[in-house]
């Protein structure tokens, strides 16, 4: 059921998910608005409650209508948690503004795309475009690769793990938009996601390494296996840059397009791997 649900979710997301309507991050905003105190314990409690609700629904739907009701619930959860939705709109708005040389508009959209990790102050145009590429690679990981990983490894309770991860992702984005770095640090969400992203980043990283310059990328990937403290963003984007270095663009339109095209290839490769593992009985 995992593979079937995943293929339906990805197909629907590509064709119809173009805004915030089917985005869990948007649906959680009313809950987040009322939060005034921040701590790791509060973050854990909110996440566990969200996962518990989904677990109860999955359990209660078991066997109803020969499993059809549970399958539909899996698909709805997948649609809410997998896919960039509004972020894709920001990306297309950036391309449109950049192609028309609208400096203010394309800088505003770039700020939205680099919201979580930002861009170095007073960086050169080349450094700015590199950071924009990195941000797009990370967005693909956050909204596609990592959710796909937790959806698959969760097995019969894939939606439970998926909602837990998507909840933390939404909480981190909300704090980055509406609260100070200190409050975000107090929430502990970055530390939790650092742990949860460790394995998915290495799995995605090996795909980027194999598509890049192997003589340099693979040693970097092996070194990352023993690195417990380096930010996952830096691990993944440094490996991705080995592949992006093949097409060094200085154009503000083509540079992000190259990064997005590479990210889409990696996503396709990992979906194919999941399909093959499912066919051969490794996954269910």
Short mmCIF file of N, CA and C in Angstrom, two decimals, residues 138 141-142 144-154 161 165 191-208 221 224-233 235-236 239 266 270 277:
data_model
loop_
_atom_site.label_atom_id
_atom_site.label_comp_id
_atom_site.label_asym_id
_atom_site.label_seq_id
_atom_site.Cartn_x
_atom_site.Cartn_y
_atom_site.Cartn_z
N UNK A 138 17.77 22.08 -0.55
CA UNK A 138 17.27 21.77 0.78
C UNK A 138 15.75 21.73 0.81
N UNK A 141 14.68 18.47 -0.38
CA UNK A 141 14.88 17.47 0.66
C UNK A 141 13.78 17.55 1.72
N UNK A 142 13.52 18.76 2.21
CA UNK A 142 12.55 18.95 3.29
C UNK A 142 11.13 18.54 2.91
N UNK A 144 10.18 16.73 0.00
CA UNK A 144 10.00 15.52 -0.80
C UNK A 144 10.81 14.34 -0.26
N UNK A 145 12.12 14.46 -0.20
CA UNK A 145 12.97 13.30 0.10
C UNK A 145 12.81 12.83 1.54
N UNK A 146 12.90 13.74 2.49
CA UNK A 146 12.77 13.33 3.89
C UNK A 146 11.36 12.82 4.21
N UNK A 147 10.30 13.52 3.78
CA UNK A 147 8.96 12.95 4.01
C UNK A 147 8.78 11.58 3.36
N UNK A 148 9.32 11.42 2.15
CA UNK A 148 9.25 10.12 1.48
C UNK A 148 9.92 9.04 2.32
N UNK A 149 11.08 9.37 2.90
CA UNK A 149 11.81 8.41 3.74
C UNK A 149 10.96 7.97 4.93
N UNK A 150 10.39 8.91 5.66
CA UNK A 150 9.63 8.56 6.85
C UNK A 150 8.31 7.86 6.50
N UNK A 151 7.74 8.21 5.37
CA UNK A 151 6.52 7.55 4.91
C UNK A 151 6.79 6.07 4.61
N UNK A 152 7.96 5.80 4.02
CA UNK A 152 8.29 4.44 3.63
C UNK A 152 8.73 3.60 4.83
N UNK A 153 9.64 4.12 5.65
CA UNK A 153 10.18 3.32 6.76
C UNK A 153 9.14 3.08 7.84
N UNK A 154 8.08 3.89 7.85
CA UNK A 154 7.03 3.69 8.85
C UNK A 154 6.19 2.47 8.61
N UNK A 161 4.58 8.62 11.22
CA UNK A 161 5.91 9.22 11.17
C UNK A 161 5.95 10.42 10.22
N UNK A 165 7.10 14.28 11.26
CA UNK A 165 8.16 15.04 10.60
C UNK A 165 7.61 16.34 10.01
N UNK A 191 17.21 21.15 16.83
CA UNK A 191 17.92 19.99 17.34
C UNK A 191 17.20 18.69 16.99
N UNK A 192 15.89 18.70 17.10
CA UNK A 192 15.11 17.50 16.77
C UNK A 192 15.25 17.15 15.29
N UNK A 193 15.13 18.15 14.43
CA UNK A 193 15.24 17.89 12.99
C UNK A 193 16.66 17.50 12.60
N UNK A 194 17.65 18.00 13.32
CA UNK A 194 19.03 17.59 13.06
C UNK A 194 19.18 16.08 13.23
N UNK A 195 18.56 15.54 14.29
CA UNK A 195 18.63 14.10 14.54
C UNK A 195 17.82 13.33 13.51
N UNK A 196 16.60 13.80 13.25
CA UNK A 196 15.73 13.09 12.31
C UNK A 196 16.25 13.11 10.88
N UNK A 197 16.99 14.15 10.54
CA UNK A 197 17.49 14.29 9.17
C UNK A 197 18.79 13.52 8.93
N UNK A 198 19.41 12.98 9.96
CA UNK A 198 20.75 12.41 9.81
C UNK A 198 20.77 11.29 8.77
N UNK A 199 19.91 10.30 8.92
CA UNK A 199 19.89 9.17 7.98
C UNK A 199 19.38 9.60 6.60
N UNK A 200 18.24 10.31 6.50
CA UNK A 200 17.77 10.72 5.17
C UNK A 200 18.78 11.57 4.41
N UNK A 201 19.52 12.43 5.10
CA UNK A 201 20.52 13.26 4.42
C UNK A 201 21.62 12.39 3.83
N UNK A 202 22.05 11.35 4.57
CA UNK A 202 23.11 10.49 4.04
C UNK A 202 22.61 9.66 2.85
N UNK A 203 21.36 9.24 2.89
CA UNK A 203 20.81 8.47 1.77
C UNK A 203 20.66 9.36 0.53
N UNK A 204 20.16 10.57 0.72
CA UNK A 204 20.05 11.49 -0.41
C UNK A 204 21.44 11.92 -0.87
N UNK A 205 22.36 12.07 0.09
CA UNK A 205 23.71 12.51 -0.23
C UNK A 205 24.46 11.56 -1.12
N UNK A 206 24.25 10.24 -0.92
CA UNK A 206 24.96 9.28 -1.76
C UNK A 206 24.46 9.36 -3.20
N UNK A 207 23.18 9.68 -3.38
CA UNK A 207 22.65 9.85 -4.74
C UNK A 207 23.29 11.07 -5.40
N UNK A 208 23.40 12.17 -4.67
CA UNK A 208 24.07 13.35 -5.22
C UNK A 208 25.54 13.06 -5.50
N UNK A 221 31.32 11.96 1.09
CA UNK A 221 30.16 11.26 1.65
C UNK A 221 30.58 10.30 2.76
N UNK A 224 31.20 12.11 5.85
CA UNK A 224 29.97 12.58 6.49
C UNK A 224 29.31 11.51 7.35
N UNK A 225 29.62 10.22 7.08
CA UNK A 225 29.01 9.15 7.86
C UNK A 225 29.40 9.20 9.33
N UNK A 226 30.59 9.71 9.62
CA UNK A 226 31.03 9.80 11.01
C UNK A 226 30.88 11.18 11.61
N UNK A 227 30.25 12.09 10.87
CA UNK A 227 30.10 13.48 11.33
C UNK A 227 28.74 13.64 12.02
N UNK A 228 28.76 13.78 13.33
CA UNK A 228 27.52 13.86 14.10
C UNK A 228 27.11 15.30 14.42
N UNK A 229 28.00 16.26 14.18
CA UNK A 229 27.74 17.62 14.63
C UNK A 229 27.54 18.63 13.51
N UNK A 230 28.07 18.38 12.34
CA UNK A 230 27.93 19.32 11.24
C UNK A 230 26.46 19.45 10.84
N UNK A 231 25.96 20.66 10.61
CA UNK A 231 24.55 20.83 10.20
C UNK A 231 24.22 19.99 8.97
N UNK A 232 23.05 19.36 8.99
CA UNK A 232 22.66 18.50 7.88
C UNK A 232 22.53 19.29 6.58
N UNK A 233 22.14 20.54 6.69
CA UNK A 233 22.05 21.40 5.51
C UNK A 233 23.40 21.49 4.81
N UNK A 235 25.94 19.36 5.05
CA UNK A 235 26.33 18.04 4.54
C UNK A 235 25.70 17.80 3.17
N UNK A 236 24.39 17.99 3.09
CA UNK A 236 23.68 17.69 1.84
C UNK A 236 24.07 18.64 0.71
N UNK A 239 27.54 18.09 -0.82
CA UNK A 239 27.57 16.94 -1.73
C UNK A 239 26.86 17.29 -3.05
N UNK A 266 17.12 13.37 -8.59
CA UNK A 266 17.38 12.62 -7.36
C UNK A 266 16.08 12.05 -6.80
N UNK A 270 15.18 7.99 -6.25
CA UNK A 270 14.80 7.40 -4.97
C UNK A 270 13.41 6.76 -5.04
N UNK A 277 12.44 -2.02 -4.42
CA UNK A 277 12.46 -2.69 -3.11
C UNK A 277 11.08 -3.27 -2.77
#
